Amino acid sequence: LDRWVAPFLQPQARALSDLKSRLERQTDMGKPDFLMQTFIRCSQDALWDALTRADQIAAYHFMCNEVHGDARPGNVTRFVRPDGSDMLRQMTTEMDPKSRIAMTFEPLWFGEGAPGSHMVHLIEPQGEACKLTIEHYDIAPGQEGVAEGWARLAASLKSYLETGTALKAAM
């Protein structure tokens, strides 16, 4: 019986284990301080590349024309303003390929040593589009303005992926 049934149970057991891990990870972080969702007409691969490759991030980022460091676990990504100063630093802490990226968020525009926070990008394929969810946790008092930055970034990313032209609307 085990020889016949076991191969059919393994995929279901693996799927349940993955679901359990995802749900536990979501509840451990609590409720996000900021949550935004948008739908982008693109493939999951295209959205993943746009969120993880430095050259693509620089192409659509609304304030930075230079980005150093691709998003990989343990890797630091630096966002550089046109004047050469660092605007933001992020370190990738977790990654589920093509579906989830968790990062630290160090807002250097508030000055070196400003309180950091963390954020998550979630990608869900939706037919010919992808649903992108941005969650931001532990935003320090006085830093609530990051919400407008996320809106500008998401709008530029959507335009970049759907038309090939970014919407670089600087703050």
PDB file of C-alpha atoms in Angstrom:
ATOM      1  CA  LEU A   1       0.000   0.000   0.000  1.00  0.00           C
ATOM      2  CA  ASP A   2       2.787   2.486   0.915  1.00  0.00           C
ATOM      3  CA  ARG A   3       4.514   1.850  -2.393  1.00  0.00           C
ATOM      4  CA  TRP A   4       1.327   2.722  -4.310  1.00  0.00           C
ATOM      5  CA  VAL A   5      -0.053   5.573  -2.186  1.00  0.00           C
ATOM      6  CA  ALA A   6       3.090   7.372  -0.930  1.00  0.00           C
ATOM      7  CA  PRO A   7       4.052   8.951  -4.283  1.00  0.00           C
ATOM      8  CA  PHE A   8       0.598  10.557  -4.484  1.00  0.00           C
ATOM      9  CA  LEU A   9       0.648  11.888  -0.920  1.00  0.00           C
ATOM     10  CA  GLN A  10       4.091  13.532  -1.099  1.00  0.00           C
ATOM     11  CA  PRO A  11       3.034  16.526  -3.288  1.00  0.00           C
ATOM     12  CA  GLN A  12       0.020  17.218  -1.046  1.00  0.00           C
ATOM     13  CA  ALA A  13       2.101  16.939   2.131  1.00  0.00           C
ATOM     14  CA  ARG A  14       4.728  19.279   0.653  1.00  0.00           C
ATOM     15  CA  ALA A  15       2.026  21.785  -0.370  1.00  0.00           C
ATOM     16  CA  LEU A  16       0.490  21.732   3.124  1.00  0.00           C
ATOM     17  CA  SER A  17       3.904  22.206   4.705  1.00  0.00           C
ATOM     18  CA  ASP A  18       4.612  25.188   2.396  1.00  0.00           C
ATOM     19  CA  LEU A  19       1.200  26.694   3.216  1.00  0.00           C
ATOM     20  CA  LYS A  20       1.832  26.257   6.948  1.00  0.00           C
ATOM     21  CA  SER A  21       5.215  28.024   6.627  1.00  0.00           C
ATOM     22  CA  ARG A  22       3.724  30.937   4.652  1.00  0.00           C
ATOM     23  CA  LEU A  23       0.865  31.422   7.114  1.00  0.00           C
ATOM     24  CA  GLU A  24       3.160  31.266  10.136  1.00  0.00           C
ATOM     25  CA  ARG A  25       5.548  33.786   8.564  1.00  0.00           C
ATOM     26  CA  GLN A  26       2.650  36.188   7.890  1.00  0.00           C
ATOM     27  CA  THR A  27       1.308  36.019  11.444  1.00  0.00           C
ATOM     28  CA  ASP A  28       4.780  36.384  13.012  1.00  0.00           C
ATOM     29  CA  MET A  29       5.207  39.810  11.408  1.00  0.00           C
ATOM     30  CA  GLY A  30       1.870  41.179  12.604  1.00  0.00           C
ATOM     31  CA  LYS A  31      -0.176  43.732  10.741  1.00  0.00           C
ATOM     32  CA  PRO A  32       1.718  45.969   8.281  1.00  0.00           C
ATOM     33  CA  ASP A  33       1.839  49.728   8.910  1.00  0.00           C
ATOM     34  CA  PHE A  34       1.373  50.245   5.172  1.00  0.00           C
ATOM     35  CA  LEU A  35      -0.179  47.959   2.572  1.00  0.00           C
ATOM     36  CA  MET A  36      -0.648  48.632  -1.121  1.00  0.00           C
ATOM     37  CA  GLN A  37      -1.800  46.427  -3.977  1.00  0.00           C
ATOM     38  CA  THR A  38      -1.764  46.946  -7.714  1.00  0.00           C
ATOM     39  CA  PHE A  39      -2.310  44.809 -10.770  1.00  0.00           C
ATOM     40  CA  ILE A  40       0.271  44.916 -13.550  1.00  0.00           C
ATOM     41  CA  ARG A  41      -0.219  43.443 -17.001  1.00  0.00           C
ATOM     42  CA  CYS A  42       3.001  41.409 -17.208  1.00  0.00           C
ATOM     43  CA  SER A  43       4.377  37.938 -16.603  1.00  0.00           C
ATOM     44  CA  GLN A  44       5.486  36.739 -13.200  1.00  0.00           C
ATOM     45  CA  ASP A  45       9.054  36.493 -14.550  1.00  0.00           C
ATOM     46  CA  ALA A  46       9.016  40.106 -15.793  1.00  0.00           C
ATOM     47  CA  LEU A  47       7.753  41.428 -12.441  1.00  0.00           C
ATOM     48  CA  TRP A  48      10.266  39.323 -10.519  1.00  0.00           C
ATOM     49  CA  ASP A  49      13.151  40.646 -12.639  1.00  0.00           C
ATOM     50  CA  ALA A  50      11.938  44.241 -12.237  1.00  0.00           C
ATOM     51  CA  LEU A  51      11.918  43.847  -8.447  1.00  0.00           C
ATOM     52  CA  THR A  52      15.232  42.016  -8.113  1.00  0.00           C
ATOM     53  CA  ARG A  53      17.614  43.279 -10.832  1.00  0.00           C
ATOM     54  CA  ALA A  54      19.467  46.523 -10.090  1.00  0.00           C
ATOM     55  CA  ASP A  55      19.494  47.667 -13.737  1.00  0.00           C
ATOM     56  CA  GLN A  56      15.716  47.335 -13.983  1.00  0.00           C
ATOM     57  CA  ILE A  57      15.043  48.984 -10.609  1.00  0.00           C
ATOM     58  CA  ALA A  58      17.140  51.968 -11.744  1.00  0.00           C
ATOM     59  CA  ALA A  59      15.103  52.161 -14.970  1.00  0.00           C
ATOM     60  CA  TYR A  60      11.801  52.801 -13.142  1.00  0.00           C
ATOM     61  CA  HIS A  61      12.773  54.201  -9.714  1.00  0.00           C
ATOM     62  CA  PHE A  62      11.264  57.678  -9.370  1.00  0.00           C
ATOM     63  CA  MET A  63      14.218  59.270  -7.505  1.00  0.00           C
ATOM     64  CA  CYS A  64      17.301  57.181  -8.234  1.00  0.00           C
ATOM     65  CA  ASN A  65      18.954  56.653 -11.573  1.00  0.00           C
ATOM     66  CA  GLU A  66      21.548  54.295 -10.101  1.00  0.00           C
ATOM     67  CA  VAL A  67      20.962  51.136  -8.082  1.00  0.00           C
ATOM     68  CA  HIS A  68      23.777  48.883  -6.893  1.00  0.00           C
ATOM     69  CA  GLY A  69      23.241  45.276  -5.856  1.00  0.00           C
ATOM     70  CA  ASP A  70      20.663  42.798  -7.048  1.00  0.00           C
ATOM     71  CA  ALA A  71      18.148  41.481  -4.514  1.00  0.00           C
ATOM     72  CA  ARG A  72      19.536  38.177  -3.227  1.00  0.00           C
ATOM     73  CA  PRO A  73      19.382  36.888   0.366  1.00  0.00           C
ATOM     74  CA  GLY A  74      22.033  38.655   2.426  1.00  0.00           C
ATOM     75  CA  ASN A  75      22.804  41.158  -0.340  1.00  0.00           C
ATOM     76  CA  VAL A  76      22.588  44.929   0.225  1.00  0.00           C
ATOM     77  CA  THR A  77      20.961  47.071  -2.463  1.00  0.00           C
ATOM     78  CA  ARG A  78      21.905  50.771  -2.575  1.00  0.00           C
ATOM     79  CA  PHE A  79      19.684  53.386  -4.210  1.00  0.00           C
ATOM     80  CA  VAL A  80      21.726  56.389  -5.419  1.00  0.00           C
ATOM     81  CA  ARG A  81      20.294  59.855  -6.160  1.00  0.00           C
ATOM     82  CA  PRO A  82      21.420  61.855  -9.218  1.00  0.00           C
ATOM     83  CA  ASP A  83      23.713  63.910  -6.918  1.00  0.00           C
ATOM     84  CA  GLY A  84      25.612  60.703  -5.990  1.00  0.00           C
ATOM     85  CA  SER A  85      24.300  60.388  -2.427  1.00  0.00           C
ATOM     86  CA  ASP A  86      22.644  57.242  -1.138  1.00  0.00           C
ATOM     87  CA  MET A  87      18.893  57.620  -0.686  1.00  0.00           C
ATOM     88  CA  LEU A  88      18.023  54.154   0.587  1.00  0.00           C
ATOM     89  CA  ARG A  89      19.629  50.870   1.583  1.00  0.00           C
ATOM     90  CA  GLN A  90      17.857  47.538   1.640  1.00  0.00           C
ATOM     91  CA  MET A  91      19.112  44.102   2.587  1.00  0.00           C
ATOM     92  CA  THR A  92      17.258  41.052   1.308  1.00  0.00           C
ATOM     93  CA  THR A  93      16.432  38.856   4.302  1.00  0.00           C
ATOM     94  CA  GLU A  94      14.183  36.206   2.724  1.00  0.00           C
ATOM     95  CA  MET A  95      13.187  35.189  -0.750  1.00  0.00           C
ATOM     96  CA  ASP A  96      10.712  32.723  -2.233  1.00  0.00           C
ATOM     97  CA  PRO A  97      11.586  32.842  -5.939  1.00  0.00           C
ATOM     98  CA  LYS A  98       9.024  34.633  -8.082  1.00  0.00           C
ATOM     99  CA  SER A  99       6.554  35.064  -5.218  1.00  0.00           C
ATOM    100  CA  ARG A 100       8.014  36.834  -2.146  1.00  0.00           C
ATOM    101  CA  ILE A 101      10.901  39.138  -1.227  1.00  0.00           C
ATOM    102  CA  ALA A 102      11.464  40.387   2.334  1.00  0.00           C
ATOM    103  CA  MET A 103      13.930  43.225   2.919  1.00  0.00           C
ATOM    104  CA  THR A 104      15.139  45.681   5.506  1.00  0.00           C
ATOM    105  CA  PHE A 105      14.446  49.333   4.711  1.00  0.00           C
ATOM    106  CA  GLU A 106      16.959  52.029   5.751  1.00  0.00           C
ATOM    107  CA  PRO A 107      15.652  55.501   4.733  1.00  0.00           C
ATOM    108  CA  LEU A 108      18.872  57.521   4.420  1.00  0.00           C
ATOM    109  CA  TRP A 109      17.001  60.701   3.377  1.00  0.00           C
ATOM    110  CA  PHE A 110      16.231  61.105   7.099  1.00  0.00           C
ATOM    111  CA  GLY A 111      19.979  60.947   7.820  1.00  0.00           C
ATOM    112  CA  GLU A 112      22.422  58.175   8.652  1.00  0.00           C
ATOM    113  CA  GLY A 113      21.207  56.211  11.662  1.00  0.00           C
ATOM    114  CA  ALA A 114      17.499  56.922  11.098  1.00  0.00           C
ATOM    115  CA  PRO A 115      15.331  54.068  12.367  1.00  0.00           C
ATOM    116  CA  GLY A 116      14.961  51.275   9.863  1.00  0.00           C
ATOM    117  CA  SER A 117      11.970  49.088   9.118  1.00  0.00           C
ATOM    118  CA  HIS A 118      11.219  46.149   6.872  1.00  0.00           C
ATOM    119  CA  MET A 119       9.068  45.478   3.854  1.00  0.00           C
ATOM    120  CA  VAL A 120       7.767  42.629   1.736  1.00  0.00           C
ATOM    121  CA  HIS A 121       6.854  42.334  -1.938  1.00  0.00           C
ATOM    122  CA  LEU A 122       4.312  39.590  -2.740  1.00  0.00           C
ATOM    123  CA  ILE A 123       3.667  38.496  -6.326  1.00  0.00           C
ATOM    124  CA  GLU A 124       0.578  36.530  -7.344  1.00  0.00           C
ATOM    125  CA  PRO A 125      -0.068  35.609 -10.995  1.00  0.00           C
ATOM    126  CA  GLN A 126      -3.588  36.601 -12.096  1.00  0.00           C
ATOM    127  CA  GLY A 127      -4.004  35.315 -15.645  1.00  0.00           C
ATOM    128  CA  GLU A 128      -2.363  37.849 -17.991  1.00  0.00           C
ATOM    129  CA  ALA A 129      -1.460  40.097 -15.062  1.00  0.00           C
ATOM    130  CA  CYS A 130       0.230  39.893 -11.681  1.00  0.00           C
ATOM    131  CA  LYS A 131      -1.022  41.208  -8.381  1.00  0.00           C
ATOM    132  CA  LEU A 132       1.757  43.019  -6.527  1.00  0.00           C
ATOM    133  CA  THR A 133       1.294  43.578  -2.807  1.00  0.00           C
ATOM    134  CA  ILE A 134       3.688  45.852  -0.936  1.00  0.00           C
ATOM    135  CA  GLU A 135       3.711  45.525   2.852  1.00  0.00           C
ATOM    136  CA  HIS A 136       5.787  47.835   5.057  1.00  0.00           C
ATOM    137  CA  TYR A 137       6.296  47.067   8.766  1.00  0.00           C
ATOM    138  CA  ASP A 138       7.610  49.005  11.768  1.00  0.00           C
ATOM    139  CA  ILE A 139       7.591  52.447  10.148  1.00  0.00           C
ATOM    140  CA  ALA A 140       9.085  54.873  12.680  1.00  0.00           C
ATOM    141  CA  PRO A 141       7.088  57.924  13.807  1.00  0.00           C
ATOM    142  CA  GLY A 142       7.719  60.790  11.417  1.00  0.00           C
ATOM    143  CA  GLN A 143       8.425  58.447   8.497  1.00  0.00           C
ATOM    144  CA  GLU A 144       4.813  57.940   7.390  1.00  0.00           C
ATOM    145  CA  GLY A 145       5.637  59.784   4.152  1.00  0.00           C
ATOM    146  CA  VAL A 146       7.034  56.554   2.735  1.00  0.00           C
ATOM    147  CA  ALA A 147       3.457  55.780   1.653  1.00  0.00           C
ATOM    148  CA  GLU A 148       3.629  58.414  -1.096  1.00  0.00           C
ATOM    149  CA  GLY A 149       6.989  57.040  -2.182  1.00  0.00           C
ATOM    150  CA  TRP A 150       5.495  53.548  -2.508  1.00  0.00           C
ATOM    151  CA  ALA A 151       2.616  54.939  -4.592  1.00  0.00           C
ATOM    152  CA  ARG A 152       5.066  56.693  -6.945  1.00  0.00           C
ATOM    153  CA  LEU A 153       7.269  53.604  -7.185  1.00  0.00           C
ATOM    154  CA  ALA A 154       4.337  51.275  -7.924  1.00  0.00           C
ATOM    155  CA  ALA A 155       2.963  53.661 -10.584  1.00  0.00           C
ATOM    156  CA  SER A 156       6.352  53.905 -12.280  1.00  0.00           C
ATOM    157  CA  LEU A 157       6.905  50.131 -12.106  1.00  0.00           C
ATOM    158  CA  LYS A 158       3.463  49.485 -13.615  1.00  0.00           C
ATOM    159  CA  SER A 159       4.077  51.966 -16.439  1.00  0.00           C
ATOM    160  CA  TYR A 160       7.566  50.544 -17.058  1.00  0.00           C
ATOM    161  CA  LEU A 161       6.339  46.956 -17.346  1.00  0.00           C
ATOM    162  CA  GLU A 162       3.200  47.717 -19.354  1.00  0.00           C
ATOM    163  CA  THR A 163       4.537  50.344 -21.777  1.00  0.00           C
ATOM    164  CA  GLY A 164       8.330  50.205 -21.536  1.00  0.00           C
ATOM    165  CA  THR A 165       8.410  53.795 -20.239  1.00  0.00           C
ATOM    166  CA  ALA A 166       8.788  54.568 -16.540  1.00  0.00           C
ATOM    167  CA  LEU A 167       6.746  57.265 -14.823  1.00  0.00           C
ATOM    168  CA  LYS A 168       9.557  59.023 -12.971  1.00  0.00           C
ATOM    169  CA  ALA A 169       7.492  61.468 -10.931  1.00  0.00           C
ATOM    170  CA  ALA A 170      10.008  62.765  -8.392  1.00  0.00           C
ATOM    171  CA  MET A 171       8.816  63.956  -5.000  1.00  0.00           C
TER     172      MET A 171
END
